Short mmCIF file of C-alpha atoms and ligand atoms in Angstrom, two decimals:
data_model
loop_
_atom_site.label_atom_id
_atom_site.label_comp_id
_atom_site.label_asym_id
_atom_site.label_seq_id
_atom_site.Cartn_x
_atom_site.Cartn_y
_atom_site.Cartn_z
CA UNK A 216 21.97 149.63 44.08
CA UNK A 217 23.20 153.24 44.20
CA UNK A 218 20.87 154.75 41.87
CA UNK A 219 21.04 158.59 42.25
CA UNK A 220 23.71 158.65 44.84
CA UNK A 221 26.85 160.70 44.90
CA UNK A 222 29.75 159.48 46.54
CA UNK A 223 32.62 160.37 47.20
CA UNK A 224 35.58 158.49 46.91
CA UNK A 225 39.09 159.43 48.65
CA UNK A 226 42.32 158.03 47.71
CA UNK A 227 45.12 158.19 49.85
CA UNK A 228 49.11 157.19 49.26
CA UNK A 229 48.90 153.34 49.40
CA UNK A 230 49.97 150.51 47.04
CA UNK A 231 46.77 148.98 47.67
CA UNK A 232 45.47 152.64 45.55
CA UNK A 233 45.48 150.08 42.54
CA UNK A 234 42.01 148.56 44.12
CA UNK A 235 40.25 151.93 44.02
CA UNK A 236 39.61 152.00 40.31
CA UNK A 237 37.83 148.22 41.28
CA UNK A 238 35.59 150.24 43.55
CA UNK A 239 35.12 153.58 41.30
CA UNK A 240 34.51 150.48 38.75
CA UNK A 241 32.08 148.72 40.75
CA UNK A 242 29.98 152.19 42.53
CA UNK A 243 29.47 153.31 38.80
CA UNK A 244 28.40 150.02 37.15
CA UNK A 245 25.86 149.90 40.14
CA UNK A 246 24.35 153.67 39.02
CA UNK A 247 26.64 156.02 41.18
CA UNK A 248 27.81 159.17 40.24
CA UNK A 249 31.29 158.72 41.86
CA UNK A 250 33.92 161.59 42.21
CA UNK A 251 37.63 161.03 42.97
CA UNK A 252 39.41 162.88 45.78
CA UNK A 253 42.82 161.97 45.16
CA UNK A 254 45.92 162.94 47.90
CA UNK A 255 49.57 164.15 46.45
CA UNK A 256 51.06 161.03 47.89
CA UNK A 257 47.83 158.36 46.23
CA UNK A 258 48.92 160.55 42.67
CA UNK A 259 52.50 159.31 42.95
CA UNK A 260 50.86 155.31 42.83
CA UNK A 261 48.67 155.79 40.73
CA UNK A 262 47.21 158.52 38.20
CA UNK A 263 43.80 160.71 38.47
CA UNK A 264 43.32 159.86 34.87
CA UNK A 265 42.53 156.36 34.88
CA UNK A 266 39.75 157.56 37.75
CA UNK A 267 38.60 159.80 35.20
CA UNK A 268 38.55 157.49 32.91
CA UNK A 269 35.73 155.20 34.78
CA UNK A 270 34.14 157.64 36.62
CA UNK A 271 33.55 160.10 33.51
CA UNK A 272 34.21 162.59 35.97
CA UNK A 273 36.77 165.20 37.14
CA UNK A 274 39.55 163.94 39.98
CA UNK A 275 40.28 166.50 42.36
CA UNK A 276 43.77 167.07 43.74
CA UNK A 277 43.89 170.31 44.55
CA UNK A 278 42.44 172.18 47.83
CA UNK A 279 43.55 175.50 45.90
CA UNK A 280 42.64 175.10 42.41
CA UNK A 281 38.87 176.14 43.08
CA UNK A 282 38.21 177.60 46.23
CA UNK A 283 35.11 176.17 47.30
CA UNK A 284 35.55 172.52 46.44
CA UNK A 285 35.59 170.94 49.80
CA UNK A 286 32.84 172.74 50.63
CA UNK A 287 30.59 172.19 47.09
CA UNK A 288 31.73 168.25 47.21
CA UNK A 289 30.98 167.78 50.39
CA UNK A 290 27.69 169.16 50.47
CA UNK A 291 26.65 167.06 47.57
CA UNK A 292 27.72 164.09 48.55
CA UNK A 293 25.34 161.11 49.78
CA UNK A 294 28.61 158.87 51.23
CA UNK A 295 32.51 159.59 51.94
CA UNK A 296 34.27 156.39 51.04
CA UNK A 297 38.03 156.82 51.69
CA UNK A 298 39.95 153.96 50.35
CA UNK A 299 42.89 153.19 50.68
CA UNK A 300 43.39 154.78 54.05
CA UNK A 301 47.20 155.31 55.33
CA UNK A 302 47.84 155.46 58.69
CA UNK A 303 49.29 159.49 58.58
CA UNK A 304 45.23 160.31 56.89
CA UNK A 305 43.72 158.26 59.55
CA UNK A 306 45.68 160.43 62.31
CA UNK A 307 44.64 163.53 60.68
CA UNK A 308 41.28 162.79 60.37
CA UNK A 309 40.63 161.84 63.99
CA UNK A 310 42.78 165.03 65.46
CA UNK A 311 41.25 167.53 62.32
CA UNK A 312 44.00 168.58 60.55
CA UNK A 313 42.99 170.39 57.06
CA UNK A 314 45.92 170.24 55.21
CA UNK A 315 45.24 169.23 52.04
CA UNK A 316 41.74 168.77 50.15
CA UNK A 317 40.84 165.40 51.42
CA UNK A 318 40.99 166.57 54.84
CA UNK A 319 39.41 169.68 54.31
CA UNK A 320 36.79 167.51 53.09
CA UNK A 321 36.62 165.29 56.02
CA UNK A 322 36.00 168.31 57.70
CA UNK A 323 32.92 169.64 55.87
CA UNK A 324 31.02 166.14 55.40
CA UNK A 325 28.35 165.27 57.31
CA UNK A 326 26.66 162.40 56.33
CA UNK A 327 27.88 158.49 56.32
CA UNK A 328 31.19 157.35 56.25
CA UNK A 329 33.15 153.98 55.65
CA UNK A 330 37.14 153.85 55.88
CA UNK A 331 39.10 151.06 54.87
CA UNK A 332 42.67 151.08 56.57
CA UNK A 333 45.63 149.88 54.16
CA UNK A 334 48.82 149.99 55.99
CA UNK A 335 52.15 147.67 57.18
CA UNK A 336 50.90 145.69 60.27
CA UNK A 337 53.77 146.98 62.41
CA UNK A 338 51.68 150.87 61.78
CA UNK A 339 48.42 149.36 62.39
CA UNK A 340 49.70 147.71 65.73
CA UNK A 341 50.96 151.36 66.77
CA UNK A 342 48.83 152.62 69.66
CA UNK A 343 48.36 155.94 68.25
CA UNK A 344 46.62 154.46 65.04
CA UNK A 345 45.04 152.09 67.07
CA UNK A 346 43.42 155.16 69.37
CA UNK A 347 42.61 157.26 66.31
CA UNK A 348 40.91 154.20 64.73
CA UNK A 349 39.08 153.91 67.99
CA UNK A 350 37.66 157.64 68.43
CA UNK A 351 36.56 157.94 65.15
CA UNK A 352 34.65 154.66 65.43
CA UNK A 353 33.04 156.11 68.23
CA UNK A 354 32.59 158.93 66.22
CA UNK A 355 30.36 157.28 63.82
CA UNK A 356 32.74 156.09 61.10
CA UNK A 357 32.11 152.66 59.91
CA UNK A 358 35.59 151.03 59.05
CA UNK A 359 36.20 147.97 56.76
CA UNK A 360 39.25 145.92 57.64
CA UNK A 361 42.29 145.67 57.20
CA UNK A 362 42.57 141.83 57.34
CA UNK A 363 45.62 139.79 57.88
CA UNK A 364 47.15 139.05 54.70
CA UNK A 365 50.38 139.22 52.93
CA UNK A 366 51.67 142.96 52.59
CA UNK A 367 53.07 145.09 49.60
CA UNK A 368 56.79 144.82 51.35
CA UNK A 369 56.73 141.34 51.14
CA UNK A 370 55.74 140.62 55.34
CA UNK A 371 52.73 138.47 56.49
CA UNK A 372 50.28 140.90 58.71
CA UNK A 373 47.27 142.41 59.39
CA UNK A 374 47.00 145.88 57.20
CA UNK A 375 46.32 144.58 54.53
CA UNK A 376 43.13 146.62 52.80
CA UNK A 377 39.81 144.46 52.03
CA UNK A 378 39.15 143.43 48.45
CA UNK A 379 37.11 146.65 46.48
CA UNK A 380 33.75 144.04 46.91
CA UNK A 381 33.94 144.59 50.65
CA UNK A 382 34.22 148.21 50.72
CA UNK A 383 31.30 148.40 48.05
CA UNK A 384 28.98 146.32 50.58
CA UNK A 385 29.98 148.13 53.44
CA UNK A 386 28.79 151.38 51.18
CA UNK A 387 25.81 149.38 50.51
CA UNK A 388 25.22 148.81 54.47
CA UNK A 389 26.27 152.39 55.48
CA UNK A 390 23.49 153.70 52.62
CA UNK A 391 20.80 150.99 53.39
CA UNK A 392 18.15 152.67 56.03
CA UNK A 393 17.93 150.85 59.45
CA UNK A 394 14.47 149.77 60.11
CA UNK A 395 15.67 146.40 61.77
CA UNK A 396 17.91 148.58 64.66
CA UNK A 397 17.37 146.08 67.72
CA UNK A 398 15.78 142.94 66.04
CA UNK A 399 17.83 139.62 66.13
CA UNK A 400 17.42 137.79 63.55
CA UNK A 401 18.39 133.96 63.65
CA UNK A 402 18.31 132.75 59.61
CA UNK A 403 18.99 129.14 58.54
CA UNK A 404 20.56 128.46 55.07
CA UNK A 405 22.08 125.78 52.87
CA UNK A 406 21.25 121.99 52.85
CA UNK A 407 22.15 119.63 55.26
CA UNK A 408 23.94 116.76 55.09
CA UNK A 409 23.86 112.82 56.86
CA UNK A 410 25.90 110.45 56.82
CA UNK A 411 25.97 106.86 54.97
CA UNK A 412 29.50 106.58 55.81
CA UNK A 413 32.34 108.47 56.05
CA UNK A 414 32.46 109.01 52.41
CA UNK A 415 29.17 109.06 51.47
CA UNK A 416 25.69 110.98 52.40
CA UNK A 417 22.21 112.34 51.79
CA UNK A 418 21.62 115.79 51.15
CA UNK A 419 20.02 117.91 48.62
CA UNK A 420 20.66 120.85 45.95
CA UNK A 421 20.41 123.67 48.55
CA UNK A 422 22.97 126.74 47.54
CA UNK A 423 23.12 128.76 50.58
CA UNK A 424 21.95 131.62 48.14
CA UNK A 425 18.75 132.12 49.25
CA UNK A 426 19.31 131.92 53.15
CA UNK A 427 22.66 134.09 52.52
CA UNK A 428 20.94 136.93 51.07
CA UNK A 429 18.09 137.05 53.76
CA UNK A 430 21.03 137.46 56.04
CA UNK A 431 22.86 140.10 54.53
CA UNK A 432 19.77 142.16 53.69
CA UNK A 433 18.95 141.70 57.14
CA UNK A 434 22.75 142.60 58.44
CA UNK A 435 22.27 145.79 55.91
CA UNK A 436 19.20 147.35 57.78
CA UNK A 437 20.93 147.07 61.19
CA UNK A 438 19.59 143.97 62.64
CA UNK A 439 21.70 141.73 64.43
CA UNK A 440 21.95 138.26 62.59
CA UNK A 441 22.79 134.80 63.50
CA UNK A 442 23.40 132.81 60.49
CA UNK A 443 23.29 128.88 61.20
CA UNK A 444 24.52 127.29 57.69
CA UNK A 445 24.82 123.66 56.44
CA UNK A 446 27.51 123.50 53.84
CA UNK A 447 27.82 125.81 50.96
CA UNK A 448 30.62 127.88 48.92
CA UNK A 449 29.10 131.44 49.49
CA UNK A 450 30.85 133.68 51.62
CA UNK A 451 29.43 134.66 54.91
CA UNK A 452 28.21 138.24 55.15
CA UNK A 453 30.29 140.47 56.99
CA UNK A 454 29.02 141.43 60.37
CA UNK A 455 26.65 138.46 60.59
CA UNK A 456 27.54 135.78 63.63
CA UNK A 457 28.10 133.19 61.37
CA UNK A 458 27.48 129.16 62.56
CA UNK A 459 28.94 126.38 60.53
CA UNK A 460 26.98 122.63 60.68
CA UNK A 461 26.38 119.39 58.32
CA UNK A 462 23.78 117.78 60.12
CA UNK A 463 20.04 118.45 60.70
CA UNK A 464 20.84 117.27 64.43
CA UNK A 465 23.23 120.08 64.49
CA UNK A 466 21.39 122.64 62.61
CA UNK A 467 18.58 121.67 65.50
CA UNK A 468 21.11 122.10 68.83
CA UNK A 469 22.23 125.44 66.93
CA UNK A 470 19.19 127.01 66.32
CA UNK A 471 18.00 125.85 69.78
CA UNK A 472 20.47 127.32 71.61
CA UNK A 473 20.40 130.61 69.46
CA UNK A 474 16.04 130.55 69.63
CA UNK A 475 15.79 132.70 73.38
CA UNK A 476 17.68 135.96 72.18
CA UNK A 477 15.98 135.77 68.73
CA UNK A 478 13.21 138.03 67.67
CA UNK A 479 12.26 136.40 65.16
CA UNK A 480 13.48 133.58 63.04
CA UNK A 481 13.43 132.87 59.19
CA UNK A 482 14.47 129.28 58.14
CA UNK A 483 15.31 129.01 54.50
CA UNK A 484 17.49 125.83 55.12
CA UNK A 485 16.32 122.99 53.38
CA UNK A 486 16.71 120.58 56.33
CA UNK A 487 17.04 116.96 55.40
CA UNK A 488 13.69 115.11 56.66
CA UNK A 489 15.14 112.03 57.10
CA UNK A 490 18.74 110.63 58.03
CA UNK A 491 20.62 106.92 57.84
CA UNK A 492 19.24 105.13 61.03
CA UNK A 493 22.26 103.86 61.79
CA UNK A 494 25.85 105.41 59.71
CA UNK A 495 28.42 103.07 59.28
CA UNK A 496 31.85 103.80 60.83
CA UNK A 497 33.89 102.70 58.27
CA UNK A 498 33.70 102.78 54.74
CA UNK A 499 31.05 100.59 53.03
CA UNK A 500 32.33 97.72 50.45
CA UNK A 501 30.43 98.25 47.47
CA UNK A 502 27.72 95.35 46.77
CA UNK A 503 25.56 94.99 43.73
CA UNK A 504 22.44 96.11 45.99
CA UNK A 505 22.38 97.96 49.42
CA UNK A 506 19.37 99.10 51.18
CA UNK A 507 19.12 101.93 53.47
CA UNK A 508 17.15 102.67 56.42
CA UNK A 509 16.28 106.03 57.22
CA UNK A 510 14.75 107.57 60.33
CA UNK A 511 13.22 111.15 60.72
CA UNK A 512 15.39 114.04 61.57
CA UNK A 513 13.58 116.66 64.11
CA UNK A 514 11.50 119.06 62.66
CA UNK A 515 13.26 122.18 63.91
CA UNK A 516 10.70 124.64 63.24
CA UNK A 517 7.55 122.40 64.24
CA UNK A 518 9.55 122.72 67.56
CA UNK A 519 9.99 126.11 67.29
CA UNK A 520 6.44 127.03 66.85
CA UNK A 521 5.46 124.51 69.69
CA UNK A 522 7.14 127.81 72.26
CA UNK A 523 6.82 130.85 69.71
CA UNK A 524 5.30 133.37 72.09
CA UNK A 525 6.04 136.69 70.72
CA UNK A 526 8.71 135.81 67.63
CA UNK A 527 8.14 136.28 64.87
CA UNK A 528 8.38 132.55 62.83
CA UNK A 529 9.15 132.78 58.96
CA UNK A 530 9.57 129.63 56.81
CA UNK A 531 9.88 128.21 53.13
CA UNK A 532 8.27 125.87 51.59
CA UNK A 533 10.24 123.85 48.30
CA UNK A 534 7.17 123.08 46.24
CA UNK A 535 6.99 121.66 42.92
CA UNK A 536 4.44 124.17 41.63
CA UNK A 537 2.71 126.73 43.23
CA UNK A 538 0.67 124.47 45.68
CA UNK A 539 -0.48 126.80 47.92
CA UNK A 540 -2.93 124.58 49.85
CA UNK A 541 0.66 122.96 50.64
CA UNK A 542 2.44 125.53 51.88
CA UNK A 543 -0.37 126.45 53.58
CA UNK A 544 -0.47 123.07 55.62
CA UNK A 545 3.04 123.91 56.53
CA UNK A 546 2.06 126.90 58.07
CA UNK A 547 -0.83 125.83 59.98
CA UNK A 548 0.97 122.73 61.42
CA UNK A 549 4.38 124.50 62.26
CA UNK A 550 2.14 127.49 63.61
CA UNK A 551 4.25 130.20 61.55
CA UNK A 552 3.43 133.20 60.94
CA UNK A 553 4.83 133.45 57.34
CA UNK A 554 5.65 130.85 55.00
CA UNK A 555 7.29 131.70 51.61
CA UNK A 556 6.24 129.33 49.09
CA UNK A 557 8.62 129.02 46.18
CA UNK A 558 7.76 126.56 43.04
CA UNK A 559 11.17 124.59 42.49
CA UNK A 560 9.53 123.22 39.18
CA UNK A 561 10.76 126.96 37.29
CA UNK A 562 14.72 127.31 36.52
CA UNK A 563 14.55 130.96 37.88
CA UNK A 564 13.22 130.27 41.07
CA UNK A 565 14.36 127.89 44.10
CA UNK A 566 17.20 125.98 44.21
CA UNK A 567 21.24 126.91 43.28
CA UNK A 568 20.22 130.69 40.95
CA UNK A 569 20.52 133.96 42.42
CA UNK A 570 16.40 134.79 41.68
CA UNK A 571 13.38 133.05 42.80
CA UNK A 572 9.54 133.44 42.44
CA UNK A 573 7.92 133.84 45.87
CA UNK A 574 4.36 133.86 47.11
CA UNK A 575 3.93 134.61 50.77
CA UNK A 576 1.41 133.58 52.79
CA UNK A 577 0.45 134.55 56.27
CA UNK A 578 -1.42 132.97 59.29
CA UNK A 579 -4.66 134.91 58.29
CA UNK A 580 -4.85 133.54 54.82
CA UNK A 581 -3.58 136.37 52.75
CA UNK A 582 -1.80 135.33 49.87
CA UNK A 583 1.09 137.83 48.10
CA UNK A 584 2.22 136.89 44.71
CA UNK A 585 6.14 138.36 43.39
CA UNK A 586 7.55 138.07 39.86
CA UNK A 587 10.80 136.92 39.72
CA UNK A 588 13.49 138.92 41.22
CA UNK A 589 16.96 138.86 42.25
CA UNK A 590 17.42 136.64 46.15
CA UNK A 591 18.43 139.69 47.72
CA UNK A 592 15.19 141.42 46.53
CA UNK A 593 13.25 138.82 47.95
CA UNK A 594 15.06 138.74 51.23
CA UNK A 595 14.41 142.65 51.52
CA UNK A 596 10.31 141.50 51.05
CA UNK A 597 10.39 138.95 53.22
CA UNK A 598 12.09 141.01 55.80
CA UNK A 599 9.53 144.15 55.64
CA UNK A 600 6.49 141.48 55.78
CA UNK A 601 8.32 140.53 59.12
CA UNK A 602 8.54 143.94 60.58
CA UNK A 603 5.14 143.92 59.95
CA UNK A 604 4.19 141.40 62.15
CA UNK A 605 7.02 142.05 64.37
CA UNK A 606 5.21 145.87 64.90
CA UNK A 607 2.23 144.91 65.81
CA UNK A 608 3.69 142.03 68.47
O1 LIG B 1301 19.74 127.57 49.06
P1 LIG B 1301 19.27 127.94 47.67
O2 LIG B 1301 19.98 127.17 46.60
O3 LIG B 1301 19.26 129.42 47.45
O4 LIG B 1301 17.73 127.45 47.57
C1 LIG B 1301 16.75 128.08 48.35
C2 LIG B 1301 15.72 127.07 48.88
C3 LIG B 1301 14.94 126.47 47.71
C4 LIG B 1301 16.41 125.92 49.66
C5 LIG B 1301 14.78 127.87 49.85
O5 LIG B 1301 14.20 128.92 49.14
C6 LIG B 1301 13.70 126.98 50.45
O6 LIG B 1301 12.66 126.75 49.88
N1 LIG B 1301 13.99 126.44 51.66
C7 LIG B 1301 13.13 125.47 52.37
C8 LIG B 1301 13.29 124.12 51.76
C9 LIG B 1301 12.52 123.07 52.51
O7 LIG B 1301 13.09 122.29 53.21
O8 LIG B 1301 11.20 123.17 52.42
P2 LIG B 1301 10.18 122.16 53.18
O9 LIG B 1301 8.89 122.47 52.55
O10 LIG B 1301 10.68 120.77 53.13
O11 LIG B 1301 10.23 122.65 54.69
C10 LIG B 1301 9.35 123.64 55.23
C11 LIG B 1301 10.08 124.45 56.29
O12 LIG B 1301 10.38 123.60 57.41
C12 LIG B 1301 11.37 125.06 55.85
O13 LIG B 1301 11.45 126.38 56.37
C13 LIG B 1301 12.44 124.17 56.46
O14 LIG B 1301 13.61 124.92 56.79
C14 LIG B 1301 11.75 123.67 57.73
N2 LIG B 1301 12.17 122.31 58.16
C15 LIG B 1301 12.07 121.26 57.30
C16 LIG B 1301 12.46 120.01 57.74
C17 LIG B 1301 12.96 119.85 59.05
N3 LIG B 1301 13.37 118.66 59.50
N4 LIG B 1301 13.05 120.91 59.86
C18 LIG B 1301 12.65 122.15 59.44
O15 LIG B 1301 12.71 123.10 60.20
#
């Protein structure tokens, strides 16, 4: 993930300081070469050797121990993560006070930079942090958090600094280029579910996983994403517009609504064909033998390619082997113009594991095979085979 990338990573004097030595953790295991900037009041929490210690590198406290640090580490370095951020950095940042070596730093960096505020919620409320924050947004910084939480002094508020996976995806995002700049991307994920009764339904093994990582690959290269989601325990991706629904009705109105301001859309939901005819209100009594009609749900993205004009239309197609003449027959009847075929038969591909085994085939016939990669590989390929088409539209 951050193979051959230097970053930089500035800790100021919070209790939340603890979490940085997650993040140094995490930016190393991923193949960064991570250096510590540490502040006088972050060394009275917490210690520049443990940093040391996972980094395999030097911490640097001291503006006047070498003379050209700020200068040397700042020129090297590919991203400026400062985390834990107090309020009193956060003010000298935004007016440029060099004072010390982290601001000195601030100074001399160029390149990307993501901030994650840790402070008591009465500070954060302040105006004066609040129009600091504010500038050096506009500036160009890209800040994570705080979120409302429970705070070191024992009061309820929002200062609290994000968990160290949060700030390592917003380092991801702030690294990732930014091809999809002015695309909006609607994306479908996770199964659906209808109703027997109140207590019981039809659905099917869909994760999320798949449809999740299209959207945050997509979030990462700058698009703008809706994500419309039947229900599933993965986290929404930060930054997406994220739409909760059970039903394939729902899913339908949902991506309906969403369909005018898309550019393109990419449904990896596995929509439930067909739904009770008629769900009973109350709880069923159990009998030795029930039978169940079932009527067909909509076919949201036959109805979609029925007014396509210029989107770009992207779906899958669960197959139990690699049937491309299948998949192919999706295509042609939903008039896509990509359908990713993935064979549900292997145990690394399709359904509830974070890799899957893709072919992609397009409206002119062209067939792509992949090995087997990691979802969020696969959403990046699906995603540059859209720009593609999206290009030349
Ligand atoms: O969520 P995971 O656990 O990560 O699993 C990922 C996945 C296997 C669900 C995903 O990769 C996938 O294959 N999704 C599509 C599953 C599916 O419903 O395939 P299908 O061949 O039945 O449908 C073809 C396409 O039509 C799909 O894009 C589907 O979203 C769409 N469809 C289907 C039925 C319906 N009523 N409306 C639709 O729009």
């Amino acid at each position: 993930m951050f193979r051959d990338q230097n970053i930089l990573l500035g800790v100021t004097g919070s209790i939340a300081a603890y979490k940085s030595v997650d993040i140094a953790r995490r930016l190393v295991e991923n193949g960064a070469h991570v250096k510590v900037v540490m502040t006088e009041a972050a060394c009275r929490f917490i210690t520049p050797y443990i940093f040391e210690a996972v980094t395999g590198n030097q911490v640097y406290t001291d503006l006047f121990k070498d003379p050209f640090s700020h200068i040397n580490l700042a020129r090297e370095a590919h991203l400026f993560i400062v985390a834990p951020a107090t309020a009193n950095t956060i003010n000298k940042f935004s007016c440029g006070i060099a004072d010390n070596l982290l601001s000195n730093l601030w100074l001399a960096y160029e390149g990307p930079i993501v901030v994650a505020p840790a402070m008591n919620f009465r500070m954060y409320r302040k105006p004066v942090v609040k129009k600091h924050i504010r500038d050096l947004r506009q500036s160009g910084v890209q800040f994570v958090g705080p979120v409302t939480g429970s705070l070191a002094c024992g009061e309820e508020g929002e200062g609290r600094m994000v968990e160290a996976a949060e700030v390592v995806e917003a380092a991801v995002s702030a690294l990732s280029k930014k091809d999809l700049t002015g695309q909006n991307i609607l994306i479908t994920a996770g199964p659906t579910v209808e109703p027997i009764d109140p207590v019981r339904y039809i659905s099917n093994r869909s994760s999320g996983k798949m449809g999740y990582a299209v959207a945050k690959a997509a979030y990462r290269r700058g698009a703008e994403v809706t994500l419309v989601s039947g229900p599933s325990s993965q986290q929404p991706p930060a930054g997406v517009s994220f739409i909760k629904v059970e039903r394939a009705s729902e899913m339908a109105a949902e991506v309906f609504k969403h369909f005018n301001k898309a550019t393109s859309v990419i449904m990896a939901a596995a929509v439930a064909d067909y739904m009770p005819s008629d769900a009973a209100k109350v709880k069923l009594r159990k009998e030795d033998e029930i039978s169940l009609k079932l009527k067909k749900n909509t076919d949201i993205l036959s109805e979609l390619g029925k007014k396509k004009g210029h989107k770009v239309l992207v779906g899958f197609a669960a197959e139990s082997g690699k049937d491309v003449k299948s998949a192919t027959g999706k295509l042609k009847e939903k008039n896509l113009d990509l359908i990713i075929l993935n064979d549900i038969s292997r145990k690394d591909a399709g359904f509830d594991v974070d890799t899957n085994v893709i072919t992609i085939i397009n409206n002119k016939g062209n067939i792509a095979e992949y090995p087997v990669m990691k979802k969020i590989e696969v959403a990046d390929i699906i995603l540059d085979r859209m720009l593609e088409i999206s290009a030349k539209t």
